[in-house]
Coordinates of C-alpha atoms and ligand atoms in Angstrom, one line a residue:
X25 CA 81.3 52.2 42.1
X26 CA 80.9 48.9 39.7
X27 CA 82.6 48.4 36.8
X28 CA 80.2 49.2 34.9
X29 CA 79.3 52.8 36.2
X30 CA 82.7 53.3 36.6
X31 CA 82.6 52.9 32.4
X32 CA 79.7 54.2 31.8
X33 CA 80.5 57.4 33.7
X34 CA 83.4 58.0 30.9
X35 CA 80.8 58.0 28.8
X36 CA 79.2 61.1 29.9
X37 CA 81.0 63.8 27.2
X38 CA 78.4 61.4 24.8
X39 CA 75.7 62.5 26.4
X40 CA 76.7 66.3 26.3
X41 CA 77.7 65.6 22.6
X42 CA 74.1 64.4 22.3
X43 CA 72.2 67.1 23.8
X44 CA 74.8 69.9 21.9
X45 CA 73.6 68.3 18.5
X46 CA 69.8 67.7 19.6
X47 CA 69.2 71.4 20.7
X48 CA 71.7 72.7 17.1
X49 CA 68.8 70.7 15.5
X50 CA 66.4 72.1 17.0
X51 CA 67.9 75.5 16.4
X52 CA 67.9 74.7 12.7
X53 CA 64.6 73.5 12.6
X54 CA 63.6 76.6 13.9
X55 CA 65.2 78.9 11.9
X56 CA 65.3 77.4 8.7
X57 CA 61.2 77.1 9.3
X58 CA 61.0 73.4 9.4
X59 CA 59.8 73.2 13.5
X60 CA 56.8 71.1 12.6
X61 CA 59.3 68.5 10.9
X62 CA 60.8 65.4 12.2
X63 CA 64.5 65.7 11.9
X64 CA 66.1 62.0 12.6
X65 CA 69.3 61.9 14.6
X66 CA 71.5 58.7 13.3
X67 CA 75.0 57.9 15.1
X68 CA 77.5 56.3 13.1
X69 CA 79.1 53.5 14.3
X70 CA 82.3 52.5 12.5
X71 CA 85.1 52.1 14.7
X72 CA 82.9 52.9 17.9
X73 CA 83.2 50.1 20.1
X74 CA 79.6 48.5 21.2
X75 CA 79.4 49.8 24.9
X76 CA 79.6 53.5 23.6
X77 CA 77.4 52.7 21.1
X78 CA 74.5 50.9 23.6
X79 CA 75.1 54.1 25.7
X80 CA 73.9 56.4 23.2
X81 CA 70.8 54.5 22.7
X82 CA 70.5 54.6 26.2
X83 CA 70.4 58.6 25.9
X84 CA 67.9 58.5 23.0
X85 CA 69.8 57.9 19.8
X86 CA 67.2 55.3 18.3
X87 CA 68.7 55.1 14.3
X88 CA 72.7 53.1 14.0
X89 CA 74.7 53.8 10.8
X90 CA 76.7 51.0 9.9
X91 CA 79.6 51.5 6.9
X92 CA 81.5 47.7 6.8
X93 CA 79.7 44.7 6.5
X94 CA 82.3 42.9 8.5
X95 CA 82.8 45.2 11.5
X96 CA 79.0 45.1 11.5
X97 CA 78.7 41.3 11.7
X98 CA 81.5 41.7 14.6
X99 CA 79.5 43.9 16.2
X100 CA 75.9 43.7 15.7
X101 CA 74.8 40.8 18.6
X102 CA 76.0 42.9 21.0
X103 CA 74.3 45.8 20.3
X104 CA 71.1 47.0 22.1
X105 CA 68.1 45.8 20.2
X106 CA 65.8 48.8 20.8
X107 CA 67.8 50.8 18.2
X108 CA 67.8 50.1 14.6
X109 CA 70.3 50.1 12.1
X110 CA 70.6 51.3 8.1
X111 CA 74.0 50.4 6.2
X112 CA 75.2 53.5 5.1
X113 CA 78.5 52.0 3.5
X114 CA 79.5 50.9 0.1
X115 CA 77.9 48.1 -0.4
X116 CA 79.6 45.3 -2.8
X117 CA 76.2 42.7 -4.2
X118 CA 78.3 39.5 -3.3
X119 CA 78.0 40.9 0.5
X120 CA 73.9 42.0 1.2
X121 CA 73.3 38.5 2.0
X122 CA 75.3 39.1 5.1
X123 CA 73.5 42.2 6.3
X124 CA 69.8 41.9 4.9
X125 CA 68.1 40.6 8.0
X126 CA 70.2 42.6 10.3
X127 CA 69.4 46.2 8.9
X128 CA 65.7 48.3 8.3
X129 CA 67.4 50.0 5.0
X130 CA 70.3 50.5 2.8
X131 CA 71.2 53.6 2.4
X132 CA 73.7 53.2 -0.1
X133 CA 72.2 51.6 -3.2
X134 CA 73.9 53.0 -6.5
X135 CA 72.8 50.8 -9.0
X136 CA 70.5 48.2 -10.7
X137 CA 73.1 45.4 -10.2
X138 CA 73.0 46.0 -6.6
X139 CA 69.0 46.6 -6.2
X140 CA 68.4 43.4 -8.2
X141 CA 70.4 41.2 -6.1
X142 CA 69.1 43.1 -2.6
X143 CA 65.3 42.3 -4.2
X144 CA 66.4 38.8 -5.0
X145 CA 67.5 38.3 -1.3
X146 CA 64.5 40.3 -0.3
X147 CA 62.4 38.0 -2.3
X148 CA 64.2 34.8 -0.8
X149 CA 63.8 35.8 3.0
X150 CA 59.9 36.6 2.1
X151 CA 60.5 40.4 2.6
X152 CA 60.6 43.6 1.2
X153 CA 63.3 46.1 1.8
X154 CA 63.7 49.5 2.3
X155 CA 66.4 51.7 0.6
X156 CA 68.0 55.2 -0.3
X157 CA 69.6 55.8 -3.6
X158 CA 72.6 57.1 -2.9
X159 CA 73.8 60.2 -5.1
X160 CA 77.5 61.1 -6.0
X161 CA 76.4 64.7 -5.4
X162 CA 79.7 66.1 -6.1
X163 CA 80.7 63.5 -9.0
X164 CA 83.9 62.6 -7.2
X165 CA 85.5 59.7 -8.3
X166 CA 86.5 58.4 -4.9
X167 CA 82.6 58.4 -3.6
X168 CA 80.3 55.8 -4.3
X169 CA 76.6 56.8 -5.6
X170 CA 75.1 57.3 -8.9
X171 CA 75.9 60.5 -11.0
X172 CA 73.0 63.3 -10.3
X173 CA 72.4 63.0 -13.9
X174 CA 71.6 59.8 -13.8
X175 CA 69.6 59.2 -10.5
X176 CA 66.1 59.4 -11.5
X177 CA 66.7 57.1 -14.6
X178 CA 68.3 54.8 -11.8
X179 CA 65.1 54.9 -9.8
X180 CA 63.0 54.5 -12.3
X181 CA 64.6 51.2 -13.0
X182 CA 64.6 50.1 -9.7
X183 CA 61.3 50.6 -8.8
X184 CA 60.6 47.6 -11.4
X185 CA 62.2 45.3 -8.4
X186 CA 58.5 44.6 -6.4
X187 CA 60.3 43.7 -3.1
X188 CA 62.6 46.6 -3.1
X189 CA 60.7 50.0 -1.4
X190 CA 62.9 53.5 -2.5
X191 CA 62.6 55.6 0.7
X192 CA 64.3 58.5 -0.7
X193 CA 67.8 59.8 -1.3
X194 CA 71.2 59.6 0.3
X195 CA 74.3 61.7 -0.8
X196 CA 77.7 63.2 0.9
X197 CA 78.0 66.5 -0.2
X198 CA 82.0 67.5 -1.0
X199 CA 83.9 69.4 2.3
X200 CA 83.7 72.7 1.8
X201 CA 80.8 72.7 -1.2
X202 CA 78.9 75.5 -2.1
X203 CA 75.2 75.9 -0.8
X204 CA 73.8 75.2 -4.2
X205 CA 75.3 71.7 -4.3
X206 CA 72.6 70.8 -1.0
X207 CA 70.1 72.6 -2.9
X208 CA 70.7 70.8 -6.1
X209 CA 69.8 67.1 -3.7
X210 CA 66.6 69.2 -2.1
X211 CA 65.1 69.6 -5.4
X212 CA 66.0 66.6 -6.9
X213 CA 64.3 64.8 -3.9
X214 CA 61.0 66.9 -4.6
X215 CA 61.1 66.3 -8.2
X216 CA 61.4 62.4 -7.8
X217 CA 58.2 62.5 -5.3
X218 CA 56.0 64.3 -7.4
X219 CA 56.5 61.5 -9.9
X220 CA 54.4 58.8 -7.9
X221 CA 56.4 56.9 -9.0
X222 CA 55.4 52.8 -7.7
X223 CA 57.2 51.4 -5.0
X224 CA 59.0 55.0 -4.3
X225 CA 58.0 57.3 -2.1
X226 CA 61.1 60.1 -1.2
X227 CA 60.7 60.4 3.1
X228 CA 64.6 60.1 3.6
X229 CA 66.4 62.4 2.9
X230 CA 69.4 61.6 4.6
X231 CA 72.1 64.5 4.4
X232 CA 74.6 65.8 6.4
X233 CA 77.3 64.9 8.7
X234 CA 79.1 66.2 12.1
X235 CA 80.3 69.1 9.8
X236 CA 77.6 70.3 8.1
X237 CA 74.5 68.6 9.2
X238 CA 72.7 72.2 10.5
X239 CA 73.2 73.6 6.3
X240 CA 72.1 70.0 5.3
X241 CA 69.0 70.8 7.4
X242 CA 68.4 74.5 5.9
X243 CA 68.5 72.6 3.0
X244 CA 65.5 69.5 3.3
X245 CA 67.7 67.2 5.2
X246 CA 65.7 64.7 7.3
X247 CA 68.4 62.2 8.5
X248 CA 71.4 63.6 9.4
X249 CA 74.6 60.9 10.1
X250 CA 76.8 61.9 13.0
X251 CA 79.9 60.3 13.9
X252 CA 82.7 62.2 15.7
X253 CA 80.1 65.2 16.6
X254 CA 78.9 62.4 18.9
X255 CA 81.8 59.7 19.5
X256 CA 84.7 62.0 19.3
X257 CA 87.2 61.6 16.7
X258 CA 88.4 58.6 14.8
X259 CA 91.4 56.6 15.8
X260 CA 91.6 55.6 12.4
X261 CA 89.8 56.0 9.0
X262 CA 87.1 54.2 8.6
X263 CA 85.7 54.8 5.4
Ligands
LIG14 C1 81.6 58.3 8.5 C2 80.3 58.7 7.9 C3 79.5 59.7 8.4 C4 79.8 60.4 9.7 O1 80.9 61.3 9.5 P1 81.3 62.3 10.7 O2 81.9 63.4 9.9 O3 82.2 61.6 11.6 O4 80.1 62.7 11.4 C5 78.3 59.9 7.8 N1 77.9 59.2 6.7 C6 78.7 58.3 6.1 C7 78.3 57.6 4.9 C8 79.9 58.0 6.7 O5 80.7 57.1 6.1

């Protein structure tokens, strides 16, 4: 064998890890009455190093979730180009000029501040950008995201910024959380889009993780973000 399907063939419990959480979405799809729907798959990257990563795009995942600007930048030109990649991560303004032509959305935008410097960059580079609004669905203080209570004011605002497109909604519901609390994100998702509001339109809604992602899609999700379901576990926090 060469080297490199020598490494490659390590890789294979990623590609069981794949199927397993392509056929449990499927499964939830089908019986949470969604079959007609598109569910997207996104593997999250942080701490994965790039040859797992271009394996699993080489098995189908086409959507990278990227949480630290500078493990991104280390990473990103060796990554396979057929896949693209959101930043799902909190995001500090002084740092979207480093990621803004590298990603097809932010997911984690959680406030004007942040929205008006993305639209200035947007505006710069001659593009518009895609983005999620992400929701501190559980109002903890250690997660980033706008208070429920104040998202749709938040949008509202944002959709002012002409080179900035809202997509939809992002939020990490608490471990453990009661089935209400993904309900609670469904609706507010559906209320947002029957506000035509301009330059928002609510397609995204990206919920759910390697622990919950099959009750995030009983519950509207459209994007789920899978890490260790996929990559195994962490060897150490990544944020
Ligand atoms: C790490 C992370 C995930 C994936 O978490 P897992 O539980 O490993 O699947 C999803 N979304 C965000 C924002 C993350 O930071």
């Amino acid at each position: 064998m060469s080297p490199l399907e020598i490494s490659s063939s390590n890789f294979q419990y990623i590609l069981e890890n794949y199927k397993e959480i392509c056929y449990n979405v499927e499964n939830a799809k089908d019986k949470y009455a969604r079959s007609g729907e598109n569910v997207q798959i996104m593997a999250v990257t942080k701490t994965v190093e790039p040859e797992k990563i271009n394996f699993a795009i080489q098995q189908g995942i086409k959507l990278l979730g990227e949480n630290r600007v500078q493990e991104f930048i280390s990473k990103k030109d060796m990554y396979d180009k057929s896949a693209q990649v959101h930043f799902i991560g909190h995001l500090q303004t002084n740092k979207v000029k480093y990621i803004i032509n590298d990603v097809s959305l932010i997911q984690s935008v959680d406030s004007v501040k942040l929205a008006g410097e993305i639209n200035r960059l947007a505006v710069k580079n001659n593009k518009t950008m895609d983005v999620l609004v992400e929701v501190n669905i559980g109002d903890e203080i250690t997660k980033s995201g706008v208070a429920f209570n104040d998202c749709t004011e938040l949008v509202k605002s944002i959709s002012e910024f002409e080179n900035v497109h809202i997509k939809g909604l992002m939020a990490i519901p608490p471990i453990g959380c009661g089935e209400d609390v993904f309900e609670k994100m469904h609706e507010l998702y559906l209320r947002i889009g029957e506000m035509k509001l301009k330059n928002v339109e609510m397609d995204i809604l990206s919920m759910g993780m390697s622990g919950d992602y099959e009750l995030a899609i009983k519950h509207g999700s459209n994007l789920v973000r899978i890490g260790t379901k996929l990559f195994g576990a962490r060897k150490y926090f990544g944020g």
